[in-house]
Each structure stands twice: as C-alpha cells, then as structure tokens.
PDB file of C-alpha atoms in Angstrom:
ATOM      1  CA  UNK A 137    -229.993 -12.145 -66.402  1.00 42.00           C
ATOM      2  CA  UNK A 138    -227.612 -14.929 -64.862  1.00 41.00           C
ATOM      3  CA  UNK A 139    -228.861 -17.374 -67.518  1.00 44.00           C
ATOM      4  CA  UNK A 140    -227.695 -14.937 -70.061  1.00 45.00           C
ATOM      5  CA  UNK A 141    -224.227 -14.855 -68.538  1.00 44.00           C
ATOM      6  CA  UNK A 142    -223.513 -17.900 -67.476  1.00 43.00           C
ATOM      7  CA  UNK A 143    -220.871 -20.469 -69.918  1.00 47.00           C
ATOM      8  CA  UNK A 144    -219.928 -23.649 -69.178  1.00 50.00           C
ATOM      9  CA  UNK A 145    -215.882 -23.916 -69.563  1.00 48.00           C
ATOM     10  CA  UNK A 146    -214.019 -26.894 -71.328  1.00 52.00           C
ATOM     11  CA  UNK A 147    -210.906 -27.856 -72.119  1.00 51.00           C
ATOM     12  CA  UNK A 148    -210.677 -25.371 -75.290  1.00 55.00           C
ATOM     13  CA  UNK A 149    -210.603 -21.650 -74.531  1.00 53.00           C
ATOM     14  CA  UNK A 150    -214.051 -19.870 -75.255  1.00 56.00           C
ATOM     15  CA  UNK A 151    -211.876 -17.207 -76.611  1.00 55.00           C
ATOM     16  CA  UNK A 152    -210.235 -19.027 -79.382  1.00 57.00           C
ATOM     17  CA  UNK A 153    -213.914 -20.839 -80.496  1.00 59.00           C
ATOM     18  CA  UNK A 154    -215.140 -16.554 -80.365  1.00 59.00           C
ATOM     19  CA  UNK A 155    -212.165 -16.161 -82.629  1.00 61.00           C
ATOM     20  CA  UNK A 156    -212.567 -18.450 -85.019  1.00 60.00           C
ATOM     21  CA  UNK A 157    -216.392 -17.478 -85.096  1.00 59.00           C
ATOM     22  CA  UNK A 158    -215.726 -14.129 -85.752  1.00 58.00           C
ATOM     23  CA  UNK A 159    -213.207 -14.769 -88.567  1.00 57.00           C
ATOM     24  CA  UNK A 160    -215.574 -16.597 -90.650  1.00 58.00           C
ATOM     25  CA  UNK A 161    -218.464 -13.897 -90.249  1.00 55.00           C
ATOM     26  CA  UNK A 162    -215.828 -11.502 -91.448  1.00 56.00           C
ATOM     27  CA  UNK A 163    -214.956 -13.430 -94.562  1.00 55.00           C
ATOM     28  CA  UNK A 164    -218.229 -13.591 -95.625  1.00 55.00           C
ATOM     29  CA  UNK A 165    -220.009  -9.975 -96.060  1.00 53.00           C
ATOM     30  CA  UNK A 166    -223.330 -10.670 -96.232  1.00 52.00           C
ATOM     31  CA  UNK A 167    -222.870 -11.568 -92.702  1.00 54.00           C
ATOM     32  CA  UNK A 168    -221.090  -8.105 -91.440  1.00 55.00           C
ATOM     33  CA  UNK A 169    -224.499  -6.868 -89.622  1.00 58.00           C
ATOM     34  CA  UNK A 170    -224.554  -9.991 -87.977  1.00 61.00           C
ATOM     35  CA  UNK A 171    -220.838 -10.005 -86.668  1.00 58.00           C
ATOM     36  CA  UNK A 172    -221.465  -6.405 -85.585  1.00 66.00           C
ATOM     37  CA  UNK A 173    -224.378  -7.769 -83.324  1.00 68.00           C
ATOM     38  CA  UNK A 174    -222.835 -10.601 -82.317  1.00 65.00           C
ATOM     39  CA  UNK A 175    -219.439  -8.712 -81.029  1.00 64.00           C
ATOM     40  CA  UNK A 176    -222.170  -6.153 -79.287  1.00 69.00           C
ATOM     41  CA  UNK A 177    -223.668  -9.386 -77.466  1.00 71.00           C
ATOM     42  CA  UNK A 178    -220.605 -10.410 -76.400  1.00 71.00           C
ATOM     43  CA  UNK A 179    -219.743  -6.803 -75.384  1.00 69.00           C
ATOM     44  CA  UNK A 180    -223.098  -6.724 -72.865  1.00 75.00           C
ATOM     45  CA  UNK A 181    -221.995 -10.167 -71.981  1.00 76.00           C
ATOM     46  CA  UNK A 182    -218.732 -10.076 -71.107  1.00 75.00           C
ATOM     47  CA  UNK A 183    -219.586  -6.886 -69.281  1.00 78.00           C
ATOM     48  CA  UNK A 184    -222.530  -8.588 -67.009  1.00 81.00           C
ATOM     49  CA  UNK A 185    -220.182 -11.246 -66.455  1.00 81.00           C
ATOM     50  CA  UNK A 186    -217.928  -9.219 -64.968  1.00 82.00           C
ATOM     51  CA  UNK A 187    -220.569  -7.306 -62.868  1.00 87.00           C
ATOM     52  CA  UNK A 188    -221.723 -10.753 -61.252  1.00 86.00           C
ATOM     53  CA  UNK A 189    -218.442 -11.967 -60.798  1.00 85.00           C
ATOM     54  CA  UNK A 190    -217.514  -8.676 -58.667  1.00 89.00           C
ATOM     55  CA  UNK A 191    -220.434  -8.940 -56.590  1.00 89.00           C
ATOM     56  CA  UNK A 192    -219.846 -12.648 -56.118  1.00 89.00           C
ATOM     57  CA  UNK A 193    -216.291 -12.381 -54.999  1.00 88.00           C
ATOM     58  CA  UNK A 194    -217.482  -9.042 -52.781  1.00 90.00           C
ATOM     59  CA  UNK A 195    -220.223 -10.929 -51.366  1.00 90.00           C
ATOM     60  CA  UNK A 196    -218.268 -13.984 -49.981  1.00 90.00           C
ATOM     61  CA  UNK A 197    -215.747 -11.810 -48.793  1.00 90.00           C
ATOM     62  CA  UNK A 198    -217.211  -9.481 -47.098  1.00 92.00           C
ATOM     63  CA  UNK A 199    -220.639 -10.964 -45.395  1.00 92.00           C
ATOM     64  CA  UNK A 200    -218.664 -14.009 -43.864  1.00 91.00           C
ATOM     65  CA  UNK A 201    -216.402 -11.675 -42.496  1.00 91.00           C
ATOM     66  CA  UNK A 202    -218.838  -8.845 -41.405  1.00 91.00           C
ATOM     67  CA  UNK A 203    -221.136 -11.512 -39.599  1.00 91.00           C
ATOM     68  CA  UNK A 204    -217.629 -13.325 -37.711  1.00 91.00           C
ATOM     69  CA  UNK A 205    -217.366  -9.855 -36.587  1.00 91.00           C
ATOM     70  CA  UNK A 206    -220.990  -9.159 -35.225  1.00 91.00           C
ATOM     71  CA  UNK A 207    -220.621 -12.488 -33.995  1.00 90.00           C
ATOM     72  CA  UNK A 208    -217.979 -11.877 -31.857  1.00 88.00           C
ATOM     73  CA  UNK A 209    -218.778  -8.301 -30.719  1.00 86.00           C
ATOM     74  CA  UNK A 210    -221.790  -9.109 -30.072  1.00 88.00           C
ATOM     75  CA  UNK A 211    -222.691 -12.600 -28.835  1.00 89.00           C
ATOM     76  CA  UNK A 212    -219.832 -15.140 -28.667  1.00 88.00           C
ATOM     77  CA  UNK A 213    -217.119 -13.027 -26.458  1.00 87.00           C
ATOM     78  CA  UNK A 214    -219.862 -11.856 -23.890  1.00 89.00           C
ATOM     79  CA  UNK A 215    -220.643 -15.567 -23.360  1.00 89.00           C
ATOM     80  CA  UNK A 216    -217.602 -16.918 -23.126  1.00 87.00           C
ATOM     81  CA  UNK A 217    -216.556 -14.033 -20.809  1.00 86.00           C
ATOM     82  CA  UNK A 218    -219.285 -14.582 -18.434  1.00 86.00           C
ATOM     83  CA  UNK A 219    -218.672 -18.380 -18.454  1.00 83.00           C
ATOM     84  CA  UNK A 220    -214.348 -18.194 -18.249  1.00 81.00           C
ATOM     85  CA  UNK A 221    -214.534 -15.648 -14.990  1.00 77.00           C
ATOM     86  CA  UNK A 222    -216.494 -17.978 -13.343  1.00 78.00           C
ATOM     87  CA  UNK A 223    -214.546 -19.046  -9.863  1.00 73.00           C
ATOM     88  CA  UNK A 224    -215.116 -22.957 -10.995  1.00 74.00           C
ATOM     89  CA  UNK A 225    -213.480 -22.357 -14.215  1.00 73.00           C
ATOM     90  CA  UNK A 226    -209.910 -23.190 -15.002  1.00 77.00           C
ATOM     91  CA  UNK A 227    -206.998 -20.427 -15.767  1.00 76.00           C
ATOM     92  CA  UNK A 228    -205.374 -22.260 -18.794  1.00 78.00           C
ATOM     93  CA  UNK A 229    -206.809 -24.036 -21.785  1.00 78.00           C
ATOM     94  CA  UNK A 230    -203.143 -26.033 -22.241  1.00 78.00           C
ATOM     95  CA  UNK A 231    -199.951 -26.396 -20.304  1.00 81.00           C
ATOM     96  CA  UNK A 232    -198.553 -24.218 -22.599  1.00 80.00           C
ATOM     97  CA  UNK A 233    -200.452 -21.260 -21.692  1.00 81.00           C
ATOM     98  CA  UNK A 234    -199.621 -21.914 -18.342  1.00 82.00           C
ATOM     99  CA  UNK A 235    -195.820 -21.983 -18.869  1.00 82.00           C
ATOM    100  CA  UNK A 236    -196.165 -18.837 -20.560  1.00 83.00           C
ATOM    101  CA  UNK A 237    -198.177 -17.293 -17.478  1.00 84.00           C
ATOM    102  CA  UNK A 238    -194.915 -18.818 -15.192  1.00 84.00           C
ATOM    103  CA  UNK A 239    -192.867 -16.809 -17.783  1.00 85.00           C
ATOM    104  CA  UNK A 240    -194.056 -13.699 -17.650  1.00 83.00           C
ATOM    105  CA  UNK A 241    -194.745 -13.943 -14.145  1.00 83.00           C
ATOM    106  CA  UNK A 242    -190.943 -14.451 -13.796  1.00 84.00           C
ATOM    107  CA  UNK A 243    -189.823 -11.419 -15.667  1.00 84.00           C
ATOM    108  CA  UNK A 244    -192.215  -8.933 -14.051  1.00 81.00           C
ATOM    109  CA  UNK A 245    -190.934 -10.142 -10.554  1.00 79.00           C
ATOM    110  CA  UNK A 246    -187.219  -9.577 -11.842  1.00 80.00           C
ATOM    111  CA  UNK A 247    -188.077  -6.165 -13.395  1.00 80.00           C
ATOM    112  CA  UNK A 248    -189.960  -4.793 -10.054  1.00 77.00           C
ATOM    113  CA  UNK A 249    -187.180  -6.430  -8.329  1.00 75.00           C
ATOM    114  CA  UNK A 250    -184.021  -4.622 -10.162  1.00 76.00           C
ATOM    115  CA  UNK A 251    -186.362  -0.950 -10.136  1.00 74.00           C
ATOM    116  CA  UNK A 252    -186.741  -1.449  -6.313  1.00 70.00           C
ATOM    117  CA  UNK A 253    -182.729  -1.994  -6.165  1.00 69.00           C
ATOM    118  CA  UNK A 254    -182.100   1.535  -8.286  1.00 70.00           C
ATOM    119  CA  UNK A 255    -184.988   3.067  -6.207  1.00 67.00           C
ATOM    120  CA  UNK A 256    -185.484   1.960  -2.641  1.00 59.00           C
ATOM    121  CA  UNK A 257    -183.466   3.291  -0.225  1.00 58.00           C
ATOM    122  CA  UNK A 258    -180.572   0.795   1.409  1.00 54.00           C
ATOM    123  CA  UNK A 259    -181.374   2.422   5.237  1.00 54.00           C
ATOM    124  CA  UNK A 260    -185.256   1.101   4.734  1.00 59.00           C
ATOM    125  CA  UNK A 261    -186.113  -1.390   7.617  1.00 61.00           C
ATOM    126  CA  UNK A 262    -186.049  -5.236   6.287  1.00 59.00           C
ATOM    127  CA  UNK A 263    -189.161  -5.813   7.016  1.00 62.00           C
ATOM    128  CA  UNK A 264    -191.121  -2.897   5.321  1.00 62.00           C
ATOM    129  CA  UNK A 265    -188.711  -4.661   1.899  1.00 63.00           C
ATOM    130  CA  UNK A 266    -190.399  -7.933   2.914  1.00 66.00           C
ATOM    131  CA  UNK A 267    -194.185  -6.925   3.375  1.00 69.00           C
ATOM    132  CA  UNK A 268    -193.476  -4.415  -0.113  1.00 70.00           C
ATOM    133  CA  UNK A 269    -192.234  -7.241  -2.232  1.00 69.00           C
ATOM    134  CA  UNK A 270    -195.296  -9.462  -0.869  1.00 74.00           C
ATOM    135  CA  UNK A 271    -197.805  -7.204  -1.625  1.00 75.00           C
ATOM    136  CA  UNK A 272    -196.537  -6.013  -4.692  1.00 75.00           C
ATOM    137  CA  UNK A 273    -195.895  -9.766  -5.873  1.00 75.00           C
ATOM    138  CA  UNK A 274    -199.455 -10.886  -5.273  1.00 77.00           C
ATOM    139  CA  UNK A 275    -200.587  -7.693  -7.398  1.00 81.00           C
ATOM    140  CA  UNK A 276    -198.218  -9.381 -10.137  1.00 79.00           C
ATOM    141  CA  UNK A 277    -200.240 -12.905  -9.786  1.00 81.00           C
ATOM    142  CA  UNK A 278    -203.172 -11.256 -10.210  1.00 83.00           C
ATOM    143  CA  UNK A 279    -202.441  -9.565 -13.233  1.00 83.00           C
ATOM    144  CA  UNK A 280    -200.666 -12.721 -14.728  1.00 83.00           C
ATOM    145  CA  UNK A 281    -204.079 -14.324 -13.750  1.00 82.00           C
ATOM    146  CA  UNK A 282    -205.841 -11.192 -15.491  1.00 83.00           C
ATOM    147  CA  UNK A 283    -204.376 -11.803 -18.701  1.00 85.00           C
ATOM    148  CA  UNK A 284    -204.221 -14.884 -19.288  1.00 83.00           C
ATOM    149  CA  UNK A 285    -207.835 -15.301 -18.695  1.00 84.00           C
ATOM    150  CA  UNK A 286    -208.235 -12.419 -21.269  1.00 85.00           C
ATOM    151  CA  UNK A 287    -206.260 -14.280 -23.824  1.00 85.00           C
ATOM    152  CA  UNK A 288    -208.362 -17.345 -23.140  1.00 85.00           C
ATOM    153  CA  UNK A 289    -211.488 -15.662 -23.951  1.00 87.00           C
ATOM    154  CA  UNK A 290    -209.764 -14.278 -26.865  1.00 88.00           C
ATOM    155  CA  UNK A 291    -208.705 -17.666 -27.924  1.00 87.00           C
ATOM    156  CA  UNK A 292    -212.101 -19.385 -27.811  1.00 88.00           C
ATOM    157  CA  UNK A 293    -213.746 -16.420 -29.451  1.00 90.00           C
ATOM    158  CA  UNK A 294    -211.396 -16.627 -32.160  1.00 88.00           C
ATOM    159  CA  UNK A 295    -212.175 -20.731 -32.354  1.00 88.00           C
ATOM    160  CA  UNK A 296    -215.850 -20.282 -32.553  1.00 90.00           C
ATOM    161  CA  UNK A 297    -215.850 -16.729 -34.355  1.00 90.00           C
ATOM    162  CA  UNK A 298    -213.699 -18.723 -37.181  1.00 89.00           C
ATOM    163  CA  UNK A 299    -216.215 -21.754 -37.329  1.00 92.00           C
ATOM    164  CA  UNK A 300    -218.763 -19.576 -37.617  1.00 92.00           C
ATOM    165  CA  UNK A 301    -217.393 -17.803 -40.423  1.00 90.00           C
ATOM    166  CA  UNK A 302    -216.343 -20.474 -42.798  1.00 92.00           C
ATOM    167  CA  UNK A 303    -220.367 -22.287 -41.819  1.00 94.00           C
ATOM    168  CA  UNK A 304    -221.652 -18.380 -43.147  1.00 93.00           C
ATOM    169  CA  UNK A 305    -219.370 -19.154 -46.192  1.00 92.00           C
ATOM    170  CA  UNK A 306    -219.985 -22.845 -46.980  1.00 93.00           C
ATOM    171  CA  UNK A 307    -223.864 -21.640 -46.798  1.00 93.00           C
ATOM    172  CA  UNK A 308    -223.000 -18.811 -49.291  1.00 91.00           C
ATOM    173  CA  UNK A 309    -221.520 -21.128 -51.694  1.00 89.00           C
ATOM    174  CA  UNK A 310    -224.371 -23.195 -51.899  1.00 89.00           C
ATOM    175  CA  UNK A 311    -226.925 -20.241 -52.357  1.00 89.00           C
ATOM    176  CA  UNK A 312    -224.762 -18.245 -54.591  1.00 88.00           C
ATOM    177  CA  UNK A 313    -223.597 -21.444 -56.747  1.00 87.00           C
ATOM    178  CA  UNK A 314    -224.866 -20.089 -60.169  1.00 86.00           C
ATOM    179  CA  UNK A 315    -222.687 -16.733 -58.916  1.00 86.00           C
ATOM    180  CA  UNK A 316    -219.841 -18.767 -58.332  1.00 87.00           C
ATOM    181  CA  UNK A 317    -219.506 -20.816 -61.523  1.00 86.00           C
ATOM    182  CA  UNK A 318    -220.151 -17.656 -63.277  1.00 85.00           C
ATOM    183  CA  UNK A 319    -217.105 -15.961 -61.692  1.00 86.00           C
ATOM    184  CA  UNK A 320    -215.272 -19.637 -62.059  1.00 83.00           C
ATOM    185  CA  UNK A 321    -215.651 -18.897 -65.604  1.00 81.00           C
ATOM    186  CA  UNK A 322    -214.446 -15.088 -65.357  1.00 83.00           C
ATOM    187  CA  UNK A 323    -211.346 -16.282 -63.697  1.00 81.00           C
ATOM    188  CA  UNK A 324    -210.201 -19.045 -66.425  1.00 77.00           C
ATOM    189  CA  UNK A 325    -211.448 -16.519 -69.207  1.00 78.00           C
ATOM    190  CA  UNK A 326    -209.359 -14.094 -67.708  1.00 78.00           C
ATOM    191  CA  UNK A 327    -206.390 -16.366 -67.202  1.00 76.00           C
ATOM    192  CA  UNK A 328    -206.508 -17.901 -70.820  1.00 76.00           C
ATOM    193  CA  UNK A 329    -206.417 -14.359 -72.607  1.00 76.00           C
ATOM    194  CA  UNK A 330    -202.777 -13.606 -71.172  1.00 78.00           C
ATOM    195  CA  UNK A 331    -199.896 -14.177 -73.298  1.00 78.00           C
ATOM    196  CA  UNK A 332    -197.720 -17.207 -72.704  1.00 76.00           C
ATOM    197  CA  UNK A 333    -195.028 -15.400 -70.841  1.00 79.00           C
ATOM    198  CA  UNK A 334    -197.387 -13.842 -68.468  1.00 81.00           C
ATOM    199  CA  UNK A 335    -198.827 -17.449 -67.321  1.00 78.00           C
ATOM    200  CA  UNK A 336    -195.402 -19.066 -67.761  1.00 78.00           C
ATOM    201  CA  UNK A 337    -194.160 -16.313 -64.998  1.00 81.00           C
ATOM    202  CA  UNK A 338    -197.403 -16.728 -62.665  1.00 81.00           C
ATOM    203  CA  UNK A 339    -196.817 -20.132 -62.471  1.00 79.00           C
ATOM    204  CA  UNK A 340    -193.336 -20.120 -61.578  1.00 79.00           C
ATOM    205  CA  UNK A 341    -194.059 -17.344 -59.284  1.00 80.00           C
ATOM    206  CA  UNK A 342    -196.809 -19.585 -57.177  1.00 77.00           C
ATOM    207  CA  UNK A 343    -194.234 -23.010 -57.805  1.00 76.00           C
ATOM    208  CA  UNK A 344    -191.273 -21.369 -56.369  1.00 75.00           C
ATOM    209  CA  UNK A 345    -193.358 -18.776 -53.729  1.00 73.00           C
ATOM    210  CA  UNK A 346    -195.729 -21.197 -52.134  1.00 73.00           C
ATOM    211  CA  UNK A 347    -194.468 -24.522 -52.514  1.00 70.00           C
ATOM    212  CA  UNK A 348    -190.695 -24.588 -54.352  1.00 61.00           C
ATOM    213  CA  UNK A 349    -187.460 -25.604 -51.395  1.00 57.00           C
ATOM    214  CA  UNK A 350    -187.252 -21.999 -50.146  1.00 61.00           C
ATOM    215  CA  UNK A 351    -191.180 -22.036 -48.911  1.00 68.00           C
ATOM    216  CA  UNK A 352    -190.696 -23.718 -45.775  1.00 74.00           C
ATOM    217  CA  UNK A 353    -189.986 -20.409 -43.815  1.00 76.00           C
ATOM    218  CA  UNK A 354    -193.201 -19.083 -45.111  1.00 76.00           C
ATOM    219  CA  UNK A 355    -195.471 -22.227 -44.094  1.00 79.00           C
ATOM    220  CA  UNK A 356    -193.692 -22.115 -40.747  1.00 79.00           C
ATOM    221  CA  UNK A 357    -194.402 -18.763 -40.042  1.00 80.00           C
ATOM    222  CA  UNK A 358    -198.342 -19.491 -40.816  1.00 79.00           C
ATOM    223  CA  UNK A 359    -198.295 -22.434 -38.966  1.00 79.00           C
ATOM    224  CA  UNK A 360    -197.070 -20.317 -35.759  1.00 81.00           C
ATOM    225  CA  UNK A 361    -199.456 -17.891 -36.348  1.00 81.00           C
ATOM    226  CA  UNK A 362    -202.019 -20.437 -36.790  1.00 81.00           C
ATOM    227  CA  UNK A 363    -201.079 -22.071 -33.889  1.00 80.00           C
ATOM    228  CA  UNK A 364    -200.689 -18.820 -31.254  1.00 80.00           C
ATOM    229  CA  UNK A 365    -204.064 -17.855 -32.394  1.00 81.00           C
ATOM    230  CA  UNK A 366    -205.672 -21.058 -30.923  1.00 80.00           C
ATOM    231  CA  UNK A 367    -203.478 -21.423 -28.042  1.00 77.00           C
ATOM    232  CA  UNK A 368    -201.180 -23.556 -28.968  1.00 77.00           C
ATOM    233  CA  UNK A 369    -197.568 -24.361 -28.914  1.00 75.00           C
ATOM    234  CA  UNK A 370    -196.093 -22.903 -31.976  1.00 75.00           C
ATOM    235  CA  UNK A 371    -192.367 -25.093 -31.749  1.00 70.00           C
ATOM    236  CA  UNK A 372    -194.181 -28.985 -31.461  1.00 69.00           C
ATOM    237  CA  UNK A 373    -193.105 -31.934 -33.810  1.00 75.00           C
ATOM    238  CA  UNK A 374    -197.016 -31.697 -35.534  1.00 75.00           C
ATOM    239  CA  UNK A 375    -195.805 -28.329 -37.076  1.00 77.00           C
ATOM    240  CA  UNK A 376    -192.287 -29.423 -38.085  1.00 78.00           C
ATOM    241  CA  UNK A 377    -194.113 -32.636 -39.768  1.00 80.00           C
ATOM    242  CA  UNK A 378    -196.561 -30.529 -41.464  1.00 78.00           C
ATOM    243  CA  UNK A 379    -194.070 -28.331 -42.712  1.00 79.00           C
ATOM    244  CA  UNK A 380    -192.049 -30.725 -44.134  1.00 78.00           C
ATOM    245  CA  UNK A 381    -194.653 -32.400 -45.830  1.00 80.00           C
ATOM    246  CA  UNK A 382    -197.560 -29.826 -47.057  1.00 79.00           C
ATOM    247  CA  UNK A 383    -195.063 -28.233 -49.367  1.00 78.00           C
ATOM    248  CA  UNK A 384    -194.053 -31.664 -50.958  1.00 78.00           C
ATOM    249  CA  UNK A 385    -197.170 -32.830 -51.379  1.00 81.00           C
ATOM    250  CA  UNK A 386    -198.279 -29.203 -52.961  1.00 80.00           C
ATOM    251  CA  UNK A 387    -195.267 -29.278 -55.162  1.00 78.00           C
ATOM    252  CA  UNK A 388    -196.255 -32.809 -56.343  1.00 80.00           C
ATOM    253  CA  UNK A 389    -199.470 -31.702 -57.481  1.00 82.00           C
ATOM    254  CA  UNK A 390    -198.454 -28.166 -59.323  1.00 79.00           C
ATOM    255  CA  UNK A 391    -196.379 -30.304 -61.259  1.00 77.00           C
ATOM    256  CA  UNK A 392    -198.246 -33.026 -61.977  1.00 80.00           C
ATOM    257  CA  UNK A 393    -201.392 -29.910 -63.382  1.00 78.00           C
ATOM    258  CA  UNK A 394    -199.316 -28.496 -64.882  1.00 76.00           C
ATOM    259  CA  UNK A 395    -197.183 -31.433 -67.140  1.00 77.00           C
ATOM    260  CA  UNK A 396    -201.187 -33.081 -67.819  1.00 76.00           C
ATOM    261  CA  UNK A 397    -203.372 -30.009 -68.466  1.00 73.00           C
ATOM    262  CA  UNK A 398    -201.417 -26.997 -69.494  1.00 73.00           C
ATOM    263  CA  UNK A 399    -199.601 -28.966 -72.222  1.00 73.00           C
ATOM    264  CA  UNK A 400    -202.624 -29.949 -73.489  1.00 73.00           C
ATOM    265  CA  UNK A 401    -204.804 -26.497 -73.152  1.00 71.00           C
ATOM    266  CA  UNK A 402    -201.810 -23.916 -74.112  1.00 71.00           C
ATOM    267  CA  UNK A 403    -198.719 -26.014 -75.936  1.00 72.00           C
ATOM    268  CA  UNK A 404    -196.843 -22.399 -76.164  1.00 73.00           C
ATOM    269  CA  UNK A 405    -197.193 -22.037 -72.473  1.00 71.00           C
ATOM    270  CA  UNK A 406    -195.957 -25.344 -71.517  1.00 69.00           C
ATOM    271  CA  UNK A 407    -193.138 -24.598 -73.890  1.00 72.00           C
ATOM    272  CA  UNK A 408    -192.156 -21.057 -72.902  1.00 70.00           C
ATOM    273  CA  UNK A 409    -192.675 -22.577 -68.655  1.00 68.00           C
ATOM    274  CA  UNK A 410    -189.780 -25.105 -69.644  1.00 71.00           C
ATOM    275  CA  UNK A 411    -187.969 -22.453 -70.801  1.00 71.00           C
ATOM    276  CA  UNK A 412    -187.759 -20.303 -67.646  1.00 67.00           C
ATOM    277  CA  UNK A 413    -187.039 -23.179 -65.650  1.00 65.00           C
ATOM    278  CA  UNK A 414    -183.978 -23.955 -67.600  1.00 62.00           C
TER     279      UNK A 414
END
C-alpha cells in the first residue's frame, strides 16, 4: 500500500502535470471512462496519502515523547536520585546554581527575620532570640540544600530524558523513512495548491516572526528557557552572541530560498511576496 502512495516531488508541482493530464483526457471523449478512473485513483490516492502522512507525523510525535516520559518516570530520575543524595556527591552542578542557593537563602533569612520583628515579643530574653534564629536558620540551610539538590536531579533528568528522546526519534526516522518522504510529499502538495497570496503571507509571516529585526526578543526568551532548563546561566555573553547571530544567519538563508527557488517554482508568488514587502 505505501508503494501505491508514495511520489517522488520535483521542481514542477504534481498538481499542475495532474492538470494538464486531465485536460487532455477531457478533450478527447473516447477517453471520458478513463479520466473518470483516473480522477477515482487519484481520489483513493490522495486519500491514503493523507492517512500515512497522519500516522507518520502522530507517530514521531507522540512515541518519542511517550518513551522520554517512561524514561524518566521510570528509570532515569530514580537513578540519578539515588546517586545525587549520596553524602560524597556535590550540591551544585555550576556556580550559578550555587549563587542562586546563596540567593534564596538570603531572602528566606530576611523574611523569617522581619515576621519575627511583627511577631516576637520585645520583653523575650536575648538569648532565647539567639538560640531561635540559630535553629530556625539551620532549618533554612537545609531546605536551600533540599532544593537545590531536587532541581539538580531535575536538571540531569531533563539532560538525559532529552537525549534519549531525540536518539528514539533519529531511530524513527530511519525505520519510518518511506513514511516520512510520503508525508514530505503531503506537505509540499499541500503547500503548492494554495493561492499565491496565501504563501506570499506565510512567508512573510515566518520572515518577519522568526527571523525579521523584531525576533530577537523571541530567540532570547528560548535561549533562557533553554538555558534554565539545563542549569545554566540564562544572562552570559554565549546567549547574547547567539542571539545576535542565529537570526542573521536564518534571515540570510529565507532570503536567499526564497529569491532562487520560489521564483522559479511559482513566478506569481514571487511576484505577489514583492508586493507585500513594498
């Protein structure tokens, strides 16, 4: 059934060449049964095309991220936690973890310390304050130490849970690579039969969303995310170089797709794209 569905794609839409086919069976009517069973084989076609494509894009969606969940449920933060609360083990993975720990160490000891000024009595003996504040200080340090080592274990499942994932999808690529070209196909079919105006505005919404001058927030924002989900410093000059140059370089190449291959595949489109820039 996958051989049945399955078209190479070139450079000229599949949709015109079906065009064109059809209008000639048309003109001549001895050939009217025939165009009636071809336009019913493209029917079944076009409909088990879709069908794999669905199950394609389902599939590597939803088993890469179904077995990074498992994963980490199940095997990878149990290990890690049993490992990381070892005595041996370090708190921190990075001195910025730790200067976060110092952080929020410093604002629970200056929240306890303000509700003990609007609640403790002024006649209490100095020394009760004293051996109060100690003991209530180390219980602080110990749940400073408490979550940090939680986010640590968090972080490193998240490292190797990710991994794992995108080794589940490489491996799902490769075994479901008839699948894939087949929805490859489904996607630039799909594409080519919109009107002009419809894939002049999609391109100018990815241009000017992902990679035009007002972008950079956006990439900054991911790259902070990115970077607090690994344990990392989110403000460090690797970021602020990476920002500045992934959307440049992305730009480059939208434009440089777009003036070589769109001009030649859809002339219209090209046109009615300069248009809306103007």
């Amino acid at each position: 059934m996958q051989k049945k569905v399955f078209e190479p794609t070139g450079l000229i839409p599949r949709s015109i060449s079906r065009t064109v086919y059809r209008f000639f069976l048309q003109v001549w009517p001895t050939r009217k049964k025939q165009a009636r069973e071809i336009l019913l084989a493209e029917f079944r076609r076009s409909r088990s095309q879709a069908i794999v494509s669905i199950q394609c894009l389902l599939l590597l969606i939803c088993i890469p991220c179904g077995i990074t969940w498992a994963l980490k449920g199940t095997i990878i933060q149990p290990w890690i936690q049993n490992i990381w609360t070892q005595p041996d083990h370090p708190i921190f993975l990075n001195p910025y973890q730790k200067h976060r720990a110092y952080l929020q160490l410093q604002e629970d000891q200056h929240r306890r310390f303000f509700d003990h000024l609007l609640e403790v009595p002024l006649q209490q003996p100095k020394d009760a304050l004293a051996q109060q504040w100690k003991e209530e200080s180390a219980l602080d340090m110990r749940s400073v130490v408490q979550r940090s080592t939680e986010i640590t274990v968090h972080i490193l499942t998240n490292t190797l849970g990710d991994l794992c994932g995108f080794l589940v999808f490489f491996i799902l690529c490769q075994v479901l690579n008839k699948q894939r070209v087949i929805l490859q196909s489904f996607v630039a079919e799909s594409l080519y039969s919109l009107s002009d105006t419809t894939k002049s505005f999609l391109l100018i919404l990815v241009t000017d969303g992902i990679v035009g001058f007002h972008s950079s927030i956006g990439w900054q924002c991911l790259g902070e995310v990115l970077l607090q989900r690994f344990g990392f410093e989110p403000h460090n000059d690797l970021m602020l170089l990476f920002v500045s140059t992934c959307p440049v370089f992305l730009n480059t190449m939208f434009k440089y797709g777009i003036f070589r291959y769109l001009n030649k595949i859809s002339p219209s489109a090209y046109a009615v794209f300069r248009n809306m820039q103007e």
